[in-house]
């Protein structure tokens, strides 16, 4: 059964004489226990945890036992990150800046201005489960992005989590659903579980480097509007030549590729979450529930309701 914790866990020196509950035990073992409770609300569940944190300038050293992802909600210049080998990385954190920290890794973080972020943690086993569902294999090696990378989709999900945490009584089921969606996004974009499709032997396709850039762009932005012109610019080709090269490399047109990603993501949410079909349609890049239903019926021969009933 999932466990929810709001604000700080009871410390040993202030705890009552009775034996601590399982909820307190879990909270005391969690990385959020190192963050003062008055810095923001948090919810801890078996599938993952989330906290909205606002902290003044300071520093801390972390070694979480779970995978941890932080998304900046506001600009925070002057961030320094150092590792065991004393390497120091400095960058300015803008809204949407994402930081991915694999379980059992250690780093020291220093920030010189007020820092507001949403932090999501996930047990390694949960990431393996999502990887198995997404790629058909239980391999998920986190590959942290460069420092300062902005991830607008992660920012959107972080803002949704912040809004739910701000409610007087947050919905644990809704938060678990958002954590799952967030986890799928991390698996798709920040793990080594995926690989490029095999290159066609005949010429005319995208170069390996261009194919990688285009794939990363589409996998991170498939739910938002993106034009062929934008994709072509990434590859240095005209739109017409880009469509031909993309189809040669990936075996389908850009439109079909994006449509497949959107439908796959929608089916994932229909099975894994309790979000409404209308919400899932919006998160997956469809204009509304009717658009999702018509498209899924045409290309998958089943409706969203039928997918949900089969879970």
Short mmCIF file of N, CA and C in Angstrom, two decimals, residues 79-259:
data_model
loop_
_atom_site.label_atom_id
_atom_site.label_comp_id
_atom_site.label_asym_id
_atom_site.label_seq_id
_atom_site.Cartn_x
_atom_site.Cartn_y
_atom_site.Cartn_z
N UNK A 79 24.68 28.30 -9.75
CA UNK A 79 24.63 26.95 -9.18
C UNK A 79 25.97 26.26 -9.41
N UNK A 80 26.49 25.61 -8.37
CA UNK A 80 27.75 24.87 -8.47
C UNK A 80 27.51 23.43 -8.03
N UNK A 81 28.00 22.49 -8.84
CA UNK A 81 27.86 21.07 -8.54
C UNK A 81 29.25 20.44 -8.57
N UNK A 82 29.58 19.69 -7.52
CA UNK A 82 30.88 19.01 -7.46
C UNK A 82 30.68 17.55 -7.11
N UNK A 83 31.60 16.70 -7.60
CA UNK A 83 31.55 15.26 -7.39
C UNK A 83 32.73 14.80 -6.54
N UNK A 84 32.80 13.49 -6.35
CA UNK A 84 33.86 12.93 -5.51
C UNK A 84 35.25 13.30 -6.01
N UNK A 85 35.40 13.41 -7.32
CA UNK A 85 36.73 13.69 -7.87
C UNK A 85 37.03 15.19 -7.90
N UNK A 86 36.18 15.97 -7.21
CA UNK A 86 36.39 17.41 -7.05
C UNK A 86 36.12 18.22 -8.32
N UNK A 87 35.61 17.59 -9.37
CA UNK A 87 35.22 18.37 -10.55
C UNK A 87 34.09 19.31 -10.16
N UNK A 88 34.15 20.55 -10.59
CA UNK A 88 33.12 21.53 -10.27
C UNK A 88 32.49 22.05 -11.56
N UNK A 89 31.17 22.03 -11.61
CA UNK A 89 30.43 22.53 -12.76
C UNK A 89 29.60 23.72 -12.29
N UNK A 90 29.70 24.81 -13.01
CA UNK A 90 28.93 26.01 -12.68
C UNK A 90 27.97 26.32 -13.83
N UNK A 91 26.75 26.72 -13.48
CA UNK A 91 25.77 27.10 -14.50
C UNK A 91 24.66 27.91 -13.85
N UNK A 92 23.90 28.62 -14.69
CA UNK A 92 22.74 29.38 -14.23
C UNK A 92 21.49 28.56 -14.52
N UNK A 93 20.70 28.32 -13.50
CA UNK A 93 19.50 27.52 -13.67
C UNK A 93 18.32 28.40 -14.06
N UNK A 94 17.75 28.16 -15.24
CA UNK A 94 16.54 28.85 -15.67
C UNK A 94 15.34 27.96 -15.40
N UNK A 95 14.13 28.52 -15.52
CA UNK A 95 12.93 27.72 -15.36
C UNK A 95 12.94 26.59 -16.40
N UNK A 96 12.73 25.37 -15.94
CA UNK A 96 12.77 24.21 -16.83
C UNK A 96 14.09 23.47 -16.83
N UNK A 97 15.11 24.02 -16.17
CA UNK A 97 16.39 23.32 -16.10
C UNK A 97 16.20 22.01 -15.34
N UNK A 98 16.69 20.93 -15.91
CA UNK A 98 16.49 19.61 -15.32
C UNK A 98 17.82 19.03 -14.86
N UNK A 99 17.78 18.36 -13.72
CA UNK A 99 18.96 17.68 -13.17
C UNK A 99 18.57 16.24 -12.87
N UNK A 100 19.33 15.30 -13.40
CA UNK A 100 19.05 13.87 -13.21
C UNK A 100 20.18 13.25 -12.43
N UNK A 101 19.86 12.63 -11.29
CA UNK A 101 20.88 12.05 -10.40
C UNK A 101 20.57 10.57 -10.18
N UNK A 102 21.38 9.67 -10.73
CA UNK A 102 21.14 8.24 -10.52
C UNK A 102 21.26 7.84 -9.05
N UNK A 103 20.58 6.79 -8.68
CA UNK A 103 20.62 6.29 -7.30
C UNK A 103 22.05 5.95 -6.90
N UNK A 104 22.36 6.22 -5.63
CA UNK A 104 23.64 5.88 -5.01
C UNK A 104 24.83 6.66 -5.57
N UNK A 105 24.56 7.71 -6.34
CA UNK A 105 25.64 8.60 -6.75
C UNK A 105 25.70 9.74 -5.74
N UNK A 106 26.81 10.42 -5.68
CA UNK A 106 26.97 11.46 -4.67
C UNK A 106 27.43 12.76 -5.31
N UNK A 107 26.90 13.86 -4.83
CA UNK A 107 27.34 15.16 -5.30
C UNK A 107 27.04 16.23 -4.25
N UNK A 108 27.78 17.32 -4.34
CA UNK A 108 27.53 18.48 -3.48
C UNK A 108 27.00 19.59 -4.36
N UNK A 109 25.92 20.20 -3.94
CA UNK A 109 25.28 21.26 -4.71
C UNK A 109 25.27 22.54 -3.88
N UNK A 110 25.68 23.64 -4.49
CA UNK A 110 25.66 24.95 -3.85
C UNK A 110 24.90 25.91 -4.75
N UNK A 111 23.99 26.68 -4.17
CA UNK A 111 23.23 27.66 -4.94
C UNK A 111 23.33 29.01 -4.24
N UNK A 112 23.55 30.06 -5.03
CA UNK A 112 23.83 31.38 -4.48
C UNK A 112 22.61 32.29 -4.44
N UNK A 113 21.45 31.81 -4.89
CA UNK A 113 20.23 32.60 -4.84
C UNK A 113 19.08 31.67 -4.49
N UNK A 114 17.94 32.24 -4.15
CA UNK A 114 16.77 31.43 -3.80
C UNK A 114 16.47 30.43 -4.92
N UNK A 115 16.21 29.21 -4.53
CA UNK A 115 16.02 28.12 -5.48
C UNK A 115 14.64 27.49 -5.29
N UNK A 116 13.82 27.49 -6.33
CA UNK A 116 12.50 26.84 -6.28
C UNK A 116 12.48 25.72 -7.30
N UNK A 117 12.15 24.53 -6.85
CA UNK A 117 12.17 23.38 -7.74
C UNK A 117 11.15 22.34 -7.29
N UNK A 118 10.83 21.45 -8.21
CA UNK A 118 10.09 20.23 -7.89
C UNK A 118 11.07 19.08 -8.01
N UNK A 119 11.12 18.25 -6.98
CA UNK A 119 12.02 17.09 -6.96
C UNK A 119 11.19 15.82 -7.00
N UNK A 120 11.51 14.94 -7.91
CA UNK A 120 10.83 13.65 -8.03
C UNK A 120 11.85 12.54 -7.79
N UNK A 121 11.54 11.61 -6.92
CA UNK A 121 12.41 10.46 -6.72
C UNK A 121 11.67 9.18 -7.12
N UNK A 122 12.42 8.18 -7.54
CA UNK A 122 11.82 6.95 -8.02
C UNK A 122 12.73 5.77 -7.68
N UNK A 123 12.19 4.70 -7.08
CA UNK A 123 13.01 3.52 -6.81
C UNK A 123 13.58 2.95 -8.11
N UNK A 124 14.81 2.46 -8.10
CA UNK A 124 15.39 1.88 -9.32
C UNK A 124 14.52 0.80 -9.94
N UNK A 125 13.86 -0.01 -9.12
CA UNK A 125 13.03 -1.07 -9.65
C UNK A 125 11.86 -0.51 -10.45
N UNK A 126 11.32 0.61 -10.00
CA UNK A 126 10.21 1.23 -10.73
C UNK A 126 10.66 1.71 -12.09
N UNK A 127 11.87 2.27 -12.17
CA UNK A 127 12.39 2.71 -13.46
C UNK A 127 12.59 1.51 -14.39
N UNK A 128 13.03 0.38 -13.85
CA UNK A 128 13.18 -0.83 -14.66
C UNK A 128 11.82 -1.30 -15.19
N UNK A 129 10.79 -1.21 -14.35
CA UNK A 129 9.46 -1.61 -14.78
C UNK A 129 8.97 -0.73 -15.93
N UNK A 130 9.16 0.57 -15.81
CA UNK A 130 8.74 1.47 -16.88
C UNK A 130 9.55 1.22 -18.15
N UNK A 131 10.84 0.94 -17.98
CA UNK A 131 11.68 0.65 -19.13
C UNK A 131 11.23 -0.63 -19.84
N UNK A 132 10.87 -1.65 -19.05
CA UNK A 132 10.40 -2.91 -19.63
C UNK A 132 9.11 -2.69 -20.41
N UNK A 133 8.23 -1.87 -19.85
CA UNK A 133 6.96 -1.61 -20.53
C UNK A 133 7.18 -0.79 -21.79
N UNK A 134 8.15 0.14 -21.73
CA UNK A 134 8.37 1.04 -22.86
C UNK A 134 9.17 0.39 -23.98
N UNK A 135 10.22 -0.36 -23.63
CA UNK A 135 11.13 -0.88 -24.63
C UNK A 135 11.12 -2.41 -24.74
N UNK A 136 10.36 -3.08 -23.87
CA UNK A 136 10.34 -4.54 -23.91
C UNK A 136 11.58 -5.16 -23.30
N UNK A 137 12.29 -4.39 -22.48
CA UNK A 137 13.49 -4.91 -21.82
C UNK A 137 13.65 -4.19 -20.49
N UNK A 138 14.20 -4.91 -19.52
CA UNK A 138 14.32 -4.35 -18.19
C UNK A 138 15.61 -3.60 -17.96
N UNK A 139 16.19 -3.01 -19.00
CA UNK A 139 17.44 -2.30 -18.86
C UNK A 139 17.18 -0.80 -18.92
N UNK A 140 17.58 -0.09 -17.89
CA UNK A 140 17.38 1.35 -17.88
C UNK A 140 18.56 2.00 -17.16
N UNK A 141 19.54 2.44 -17.91
CA UNK A 141 20.71 3.09 -17.34
C UNK A 141 20.53 4.59 -17.50
N UNK A 142 20.40 5.30 -16.38
CA UNK A 142 20.20 6.74 -16.46
C UNK A 142 21.43 7.42 -17.06
N UNK A 143 21.18 8.35 -17.97
CA UNK A 143 22.25 9.13 -18.59
C UNK A 143 21.96 10.60 -18.34
N UNK A 144 22.48 11.17 -17.25
CA UNK A 144 22.20 12.56 -16.91
C UNK A 144 22.54 13.50 -18.06
N UNK A 145 21.67 14.48 -18.33
CA UNK A 145 21.92 15.45 -19.41
C UNK A 145 22.97 16.46 -19.01
N UNK A 146 23.44 17.27 -19.93
CA UNK A 146 24.41 18.32 -19.59
C UNK A 146 23.81 19.30 -18.58
N UNK A 147 24.66 19.87 -17.73
CA UNK A 147 24.19 20.83 -16.74
C UNK A 147 23.61 22.06 -17.45
N UNK A 148 22.44 22.49 -16.98
CA UNK A 148 21.80 23.67 -17.55
C UNK A 148 20.80 23.35 -18.64
N UNK A 149 20.58 22.06 -18.98
CA UNK A 149 19.62 21.71 -20.02
C UNK A 149 18.21 22.07 -19.59
N UNK A 150 17.44 22.68 -20.48
CA UNK A 150 16.05 23.03 -20.21
C UNK A 150 15.13 22.00 -20.86
N UNK A 151 14.21 21.45 -20.08
CA UNK A 151 13.27 20.45 -20.55
C UNK A 151 11.86 20.99 -20.29
N UNK A 152 11.23 21.51 -21.33
CA UNK A 152 9.93 22.17 -21.16
C UNK A 152 8.82 21.18 -20.81
N UNK A 153 8.90 19.96 -21.30
CA UNK A 153 7.88 18.97 -20.95
C UNK A 153 7.99 18.60 -19.47
N UNK A 154 9.20 18.42 -19.00
CA UNK A 154 9.40 18.14 -17.58
C UNK A 154 8.91 19.32 -16.73
N UNK A 155 9.11 20.55 -17.22
CA UNK A 155 8.64 21.74 -16.51
C UNK A 155 7.11 21.73 -16.41
N UNK A 156 6.44 21.36 -17.49
CA UNK A 156 4.98 21.30 -17.47
C UNK A 156 4.48 20.29 -16.44
N UNK A 157 5.10 19.12 -16.40
CA UNK A 157 4.70 18.10 -15.43
C UNK A 157 5.02 18.56 -14.01
N UNK A 158 6.16 19.23 -13.83
CA UNK A 158 6.54 19.73 -12.51
C UNK A 158 5.54 20.76 -12.01
N UNK A 159 5.06 21.61 -12.89
CA UNK A 159 4.07 22.61 -12.50
C UNK A 159 2.75 21.95 -12.10
N UNK A 160 2.39 20.86 -12.79
CA UNK A 160 1.18 20.13 -12.42
C UNK A 160 1.34 19.50 -11.05
N UNK A 161 2.51 18.96 -10.77
CA UNK A 161 2.77 18.37 -9.45
C UNK A 161 2.75 19.43 -8.36
N UNK A 162 3.34 20.59 -8.65
CA UNK A 162 3.32 21.68 -7.68
C UNK A 162 1.89 22.09 -7.35
N UNK A 163 1.05 22.21 -8.38
CA UNK A 163 -0.34 22.63 -8.17
C UNK A 163 -1.09 21.63 -7.29
N UNK A 164 -0.83 20.34 -7.52
CA UNK A 164 -1.53 19.33 -6.71
C UNK A 164 -1.02 19.33 -5.27
N UNK A 165 0.27 19.49 -5.09
CA UNK A 165 0.83 19.55 -3.74
C UNK A 165 0.30 20.74 -2.95
N UNK A 166 -0.10 21.80 -3.67
CA UNK A 166 -0.59 23.00 -3.01
C UNK A 166 -2.02 22.86 -2.50
N UNK A 167 -2.71 21.81 -2.94
CA UNK A 167 -4.08 21.60 -2.46
C UNK A 167 -4.08 21.25 -0.98
N UNK A 168 -5.18 21.55 -0.32
CA UNK A 168 -5.27 21.26 1.11
C UNK A 168 -5.11 19.77 1.39
N UNK A 169 -5.73 18.96 0.53
CA UNK A 169 -5.57 17.50 0.64
C UNK A 169 -5.20 16.98 -0.74
N UNK A 170 -3.93 16.85 -1.06
CA UNK A 170 -3.51 16.36 -2.38
C UNK A 170 -4.03 14.95 -2.63
N UNK A 171 -4.37 14.68 -3.88
CA UNK A 171 -4.83 13.34 -4.26
C UNK A 171 -3.62 12.43 -4.49
N UNK A 172 -3.48 11.42 -3.67
CA UNK A 172 -2.36 10.50 -3.79
C UNK A 172 -2.40 9.75 -5.13
N UNK A 173 -3.60 9.38 -5.56
CA UNK A 173 -3.74 8.64 -6.82
C UNK A 173 -3.31 9.52 -7.99
N UNK A 174 -3.74 10.78 -7.97
CA UNK A 174 -3.39 11.70 -9.04
C UNK A 174 -1.88 11.94 -9.07
N UNK A 175 -1.29 12.10 -7.89
CA UNK A 175 0.16 12.32 -7.83
C UNK A 175 0.91 11.09 -8.33
N UNK A 176 0.46 9.90 -7.97
CA UNK A 176 1.10 8.68 -8.47
C UNK A 176 1.03 8.63 -9.99
N UNK A 177 -0.11 9.05 -10.55
CA UNK A 177 -0.25 9.06 -12.01
C UNK A 177 0.74 10.02 -12.65
N UNK A 178 0.87 11.22 -12.07
CA UNK A 178 1.81 12.19 -12.61
C UNK A 178 3.25 11.71 -12.47
N UNK A 179 3.57 11.04 -11.36
CA UNK A 179 4.91 10.50 -11.19
C UNK A 179 5.20 9.44 -12.25
N UNK A 180 4.20 8.63 -12.57
CA UNK A 180 4.37 7.63 -13.63
C UNK A 180 4.62 8.28 -14.97
N UNK A 181 3.83 9.32 -15.29
CA UNK A 181 4.03 10.04 -16.55
C UNK A 181 5.44 10.65 -16.58
N UNK A 182 5.83 11.24 -15.47
CA UNK A 182 7.16 11.83 -15.36
C UNK A 182 8.23 10.76 -15.56
N UNK A 183 8.02 9.58 -14.96
CA UNK A 183 8.98 8.49 -15.10
C UNK A 183 9.11 8.01 -16.53
N UNK A 184 7.99 7.92 -17.25
CA UNK A 184 8.04 7.52 -18.65
C UNK A 184 8.85 8.53 -19.46
N UNK A 185 8.65 9.81 -19.17
CA UNK A 185 9.40 10.86 -19.85
C UNK A 185 10.91 10.70 -19.59
N UNK A 186 11.27 10.40 -18.36
CA UNK A 186 12.69 10.22 -18.03
C UNK A 186 13.25 9.01 -18.75
N UNK A 187 12.50 7.91 -18.75
CA UNK A 187 12.97 6.69 -19.43
C UNK A 187 13.19 6.96 -20.92
N UNK A 188 12.28 7.69 -21.53
CA UNK A 188 12.38 7.93 -22.97
C UNK A 188 13.53 8.85 -23.34
N UNK A 189 13.87 9.76 -22.45
CA UNK A 189 14.81 10.81 -22.83
C UNK A 189 16.14 10.79 -22.09
N UNK A 190 16.22 10.08 -20.96
CA UNK A 190 17.44 10.15 -20.17
C UNK A 190 17.93 8.78 -19.72
N UNK A 191 17.66 7.75 -20.51
CA UNK A 191 18.22 6.43 -20.22
C UNK A 191 18.88 5.87 -21.47
N UNK A 192 19.66 4.82 -21.27
CA UNK A 192 20.33 4.18 -22.39
C UNK A 192 19.57 2.97 -22.90
N UNK A 193 18.27 2.91 -22.63
CA UNK A 193 17.50 1.74 -23.01
C UNK A 193 17.11 1.75 -24.47
N UNK A 194 17.09 2.93 -25.10
CA UNK A 194 16.65 3.03 -26.48
C UNK A 194 17.85 3.11 -27.40
N UNK A 195 17.62 2.88 -28.66
CA UNK A 195 18.69 2.97 -29.65
C UNK A 195 18.09 3.43 -30.96
N UNK A 196 18.92 3.93 -31.82
CA UNK A 196 18.44 4.36 -33.12
C UNK A 196 17.98 3.19 -33.96
N UNK A 197 17.00 3.38 -34.83
CA UNK A 197 16.62 2.32 -35.74
C UNK A 197 17.77 2.03 -36.68
N UNK A 198 17.88 0.81 -37.21
CA UNK A 198 18.99 0.49 -38.10
C UNK A 198 18.96 1.36 -39.35
N UNK A 199 20.13 1.79 -39.77
CA UNK A 199 20.23 2.58 -40.98
C UNK A 199 19.98 1.71 -42.20
N UNK A 200 19.30 2.27 -43.18
CA UNK A 200 19.10 1.57 -44.43
C UNK A 200 20.43 1.52 -45.20
N UNK A 201 20.66 0.46 -45.90
CA UNK A 201 21.91 0.31 -46.63
C UNK A 201 22.00 1.28 -47.80
N UNK A 202 20.85 1.59 -48.41
CA UNK A 202 20.87 2.51 -49.53
C UNK A 202 21.11 3.93 -49.04
N UNK A 203 21.65 4.81 -49.90
CA UNK A 203 21.94 6.17 -49.52
C UNK A 203 20.69 7.02 -49.47
N UNK A 204 20.88 8.29 -49.12
CA UNK A 204 19.76 9.21 -49.12
C UNK A 204 19.13 9.44 -47.77
N UNK A 205 19.56 8.71 -46.73
CA UNK A 205 18.98 8.89 -45.41
C UNK A 205 19.71 9.97 -44.63
N UNK A 206 19.25 10.21 -43.41
CA UNK A 206 19.91 11.16 -42.53
C UNK A 206 21.23 10.59 -42.02
N UNK A 207 22.16 11.45 -41.73
CA UNK A 207 23.39 10.99 -41.09
C UNK A 207 23.05 10.50 -39.69
N UNK A 208 23.94 9.70 -39.12
CA UNK A 208 23.69 9.20 -37.77
C UNK A 208 23.51 10.35 -36.77
N UNK A 209 24.32 11.38 -36.92
CA UNK A 209 24.25 12.50 -35.99
C UNK A 209 22.91 13.25 -36.15
N UNK A 210 22.50 13.49 -37.40
CA UNK A 210 21.23 14.19 -37.63
C UNK A 210 20.06 13.35 -37.16
N UNK A 211 20.13 12.04 -37.40
CA UNK A 211 19.04 11.16 -36.97
C UNK A 211 18.91 11.17 -35.45
N UNK A 212 20.04 11.19 -34.76
CA UNK A 212 20.01 11.22 -33.29
C UNK A 212 19.40 12.53 -32.79
N UNK A 213 19.80 13.64 -33.41
CA UNK A 213 19.26 14.93 -32.99
C UNK A 213 17.76 15.01 -33.24
N UNK A 214 17.33 14.56 -34.39
CA UNK A 214 15.90 14.62 -34.74
C UNK A 214 15.10 13.71 -33.81
N UNK A 215 15.63 12.52 -33.56
CA UNK A 215 14.91 11.58 -32.69
C UNK A 215 14.76 12.16 -31.29
N UNK A 216 15.84 12.74 -30.76
CA UNK A 216 15.78 13.33 -29.42
C UNK A 216 14.77 14.47 -29.37
N UNK A 217 14.75 15.28 -30.42
CA UNK A 217 13.82 16.40 -30.47
C UNK A 217 12.38 15.92 -30.50
N UNK A 218 12.10 14.93 -31.33
CA UNK A 218 10.73 14.43 -31.44
C UNK A 218 10.30 13.68 -30.18
N UNK A 219 11.19 12.92 -29.59
CA UNK A 219 10.83 12.17 -28.38
C UNK A 219 10.54 13.09 -27.21
N UNK A 220 11.14 14.28 -27.20
CA UNK A 220 10.91 15.21 -26.09
C UNK A 220 9.78 16.19 -26.36
N UNK A 221 9.43 16.37 -27.65
CA UNK A 221 8.43 17.39 -27.98
C UNK A 221 7.27 16.86 -28.81
N UNK A 222 7.09 15.55 -28.84
CA UNK A 222 6.05 14.99 -29.70
C UNK A 222 4.65 15.47 -29.33
N UNK A 223 4.45 15.87 -28.07
CA UNK A 223 3.11 16.30 -27.64
C UNK A 223 2.84 17.76 -27.96
N UNK A 224 3.85 18.49 -28.41
CA UNK A 224 3.66 19.90 -28.75
C UNK A 224 3.78 20.08 -30.26
N UNK A 225 3.40 21.26 -30.72
CA UNK A 225 3.44 21.52 -32.15
C UNK A 225 4.87 21.71 -32.61
N UNK A 226 5.26 20.99 -33.63
CA UNK A 226 6.60 21.13 -34.20
C UNK A 226 6.48 20.97 -35.71
N UNK A 227 7.10 21.85 -36.46
CA UNK A 227 6.94 21.86 -37.91
C UNK A 227 8.06 21.09 -38.60
N UNK A 228 7.80 20.69 -39.83
CA UNK A 228 8.82 20.03 -40.63
C UNK A 228 9.99 20.97 -40.85
N UNK A 229 9.69 22.27 -40.96
CA UNK A 229 10.76 23.24 -41.15
C UNK A 229 11.73 23.25 -39.99
N UNK A 230 11.21 23.15 -38.75
CA UNK A 230 12.09 23.10 -37.58
C UNK A 230 12.96 21.86 -37.60
N UNK A 231 12.37 20.72 -37.93
CA UNK A 231 13.12 19.47 -37.99
C UNK A 231 14.16 19.50 -39.09
N UNK A 232 13.78 20.07 -40.23
CA UNK A 232 14.71 20.16 -41.35
C UNK A 232 15.90 21.03 -40.99
N UNK A 233 15.65 22.10 -40.25
CA UNK A 233 16.74 23.01 -39.85
C UNK A 233 17.76 22.30 -38.98
N UNK A 234 17.29 21.38 -38.12
CA UNK A 234 18.20 20.62 -37.27
C UNK A 234 19.15 19.78 -38.12
N UNK A 235 18.64 19.31 -39.27
CA UNK A 235 19.43 18.44 -40.14
C UNK A 235 20.16 19.20 -41.24
N UNK A 236 19.89 20.51 -41.38
CA UNK A 236 20.53 21.28 -42.42
C UNK A 236 20.01 20.95 -43.81
N UNK A 237 18.74 20.54 -43.91
CA UNK A 237 18.15 20.17 -45.19
C UNK A 237 16.93 21.02 -45.47
N UNK A 238 16.51 21.05 -46.73
CA UNK A 238 15.24 21.69 -47.06
C UNK A 238 14.12 20.78 -46.57
N UNK A 239 12.93 21.32 -46.32
CA UNK A 239 11.82 20.49 -45.84
C UNK A 239 11.54 19.29 -46.75
N UNK A 240 11.56 19.50 -48.06
CA UNK A 240 11.25 18.39 -48.98
C UNK A 240 12.31 17.29 -48.88
N UNK A 241 13.58 17.69 -48.88
CA UNK A 241 14.64 16.68 -48.79
C UNK A 241 14.65 16.02 -47.40
N UNK A 242 14.28 16.80 -46.39
CA UNK A 242 14.25 16.23 -45.05
C UNK A 242 13.21 15.11 -44.95
N UNK A 243 12.02 15.33 -45.49
CA UNK A 243 10.98 14.30 -45.43
C UNK A 243 11.45 13.02 -46.10
N UNK A 244 12.12 13.15 -47.24
CA UNK A 244 12.62 11.97 -47.95
C UNK A 244 13.70 11.26 -47.13
N UNK A 245 14.64 12.04 -46.57
CA UNK A 245 15.73 11.45 -45.79
C UNK A 245 15.20 10.82 -44.51
N UNK A 246 14.25 11.50 -43.85
CA UNK A 246 13.67 10.96 -42.61
C UNK A 246 12.97 9.63 -42.89
N UNK A 247 12.18 9.60 -43.94
CA UNK A 247 11.45 8.37 -44.28
C UNK A 247 12.41 7.24 -44.62
N UNK A 248 13.49 7.56 -45.29
CA UNK A 248 14.49 6.56 -45.63
C UNK A 248 15.15 5.99 -44.37
N UNK A 249 15.40 6.86 -43.38
CA UNK A 249 16.10 6.45 -42.16
C UNK A 249 15.19 5.72 -41.18
N UNK A 250 14.00 6.27 -40.96
CA UNK A 250 13.13 5.73 -39.92
C UNK A 250 12.03 4.80 -40.44
N UNK A 251 11.89 4.71 -41.74
CA UNK A 251 10.91 3.78 -42.29
C UNK A 251 9.49 4.30 -42.29
N UNK A 252 9.28 5.54 -41.94
CA UNK A 252 7.96 6.16 -41.95
C UNK A 252 8.13 7.67 -42.02
N UNK A 253 7.08 8.36 -42.42
CA UNK A 253 7.15 9.81 -42.55
C UNK A 253 7.21 10.47 -41.17
N UNK A 254 7.67 11.73 -41.10
CA UNK A 254 7.67 12.43 -39.81
C UNK A 254 6.29 12.47 -39.17
N UNK A 255 5.24 12.68 -39.99
CA UNK A 255 3.88 12.74 -39.44
C UNK A 255 3.50 11.42 -38.79
N UNK A 256 3.77 10.32 -39.45
CA UNK A 256 3.41 9.01 -38.89
C UNK A 256 4.26 8.69 -37.65
N UNK A 257 5.51 9.12 -37.66
CA UNK A 257 6.38 8.89 -36.52
C UNK A 257 5.83 9.60 -35.28
N UNK A 258 5.48 10.88 -35.44
CA UNK A 258 4.94 11.65 -34.31
C UNK A 258 3.61 11.07 -33.87
N UNK A 259 2.77 10.70 -34.82
CA UNK A 259 1.47 10.13 -34.48
C UNK A 259 1.63 8.85 -33.68
#
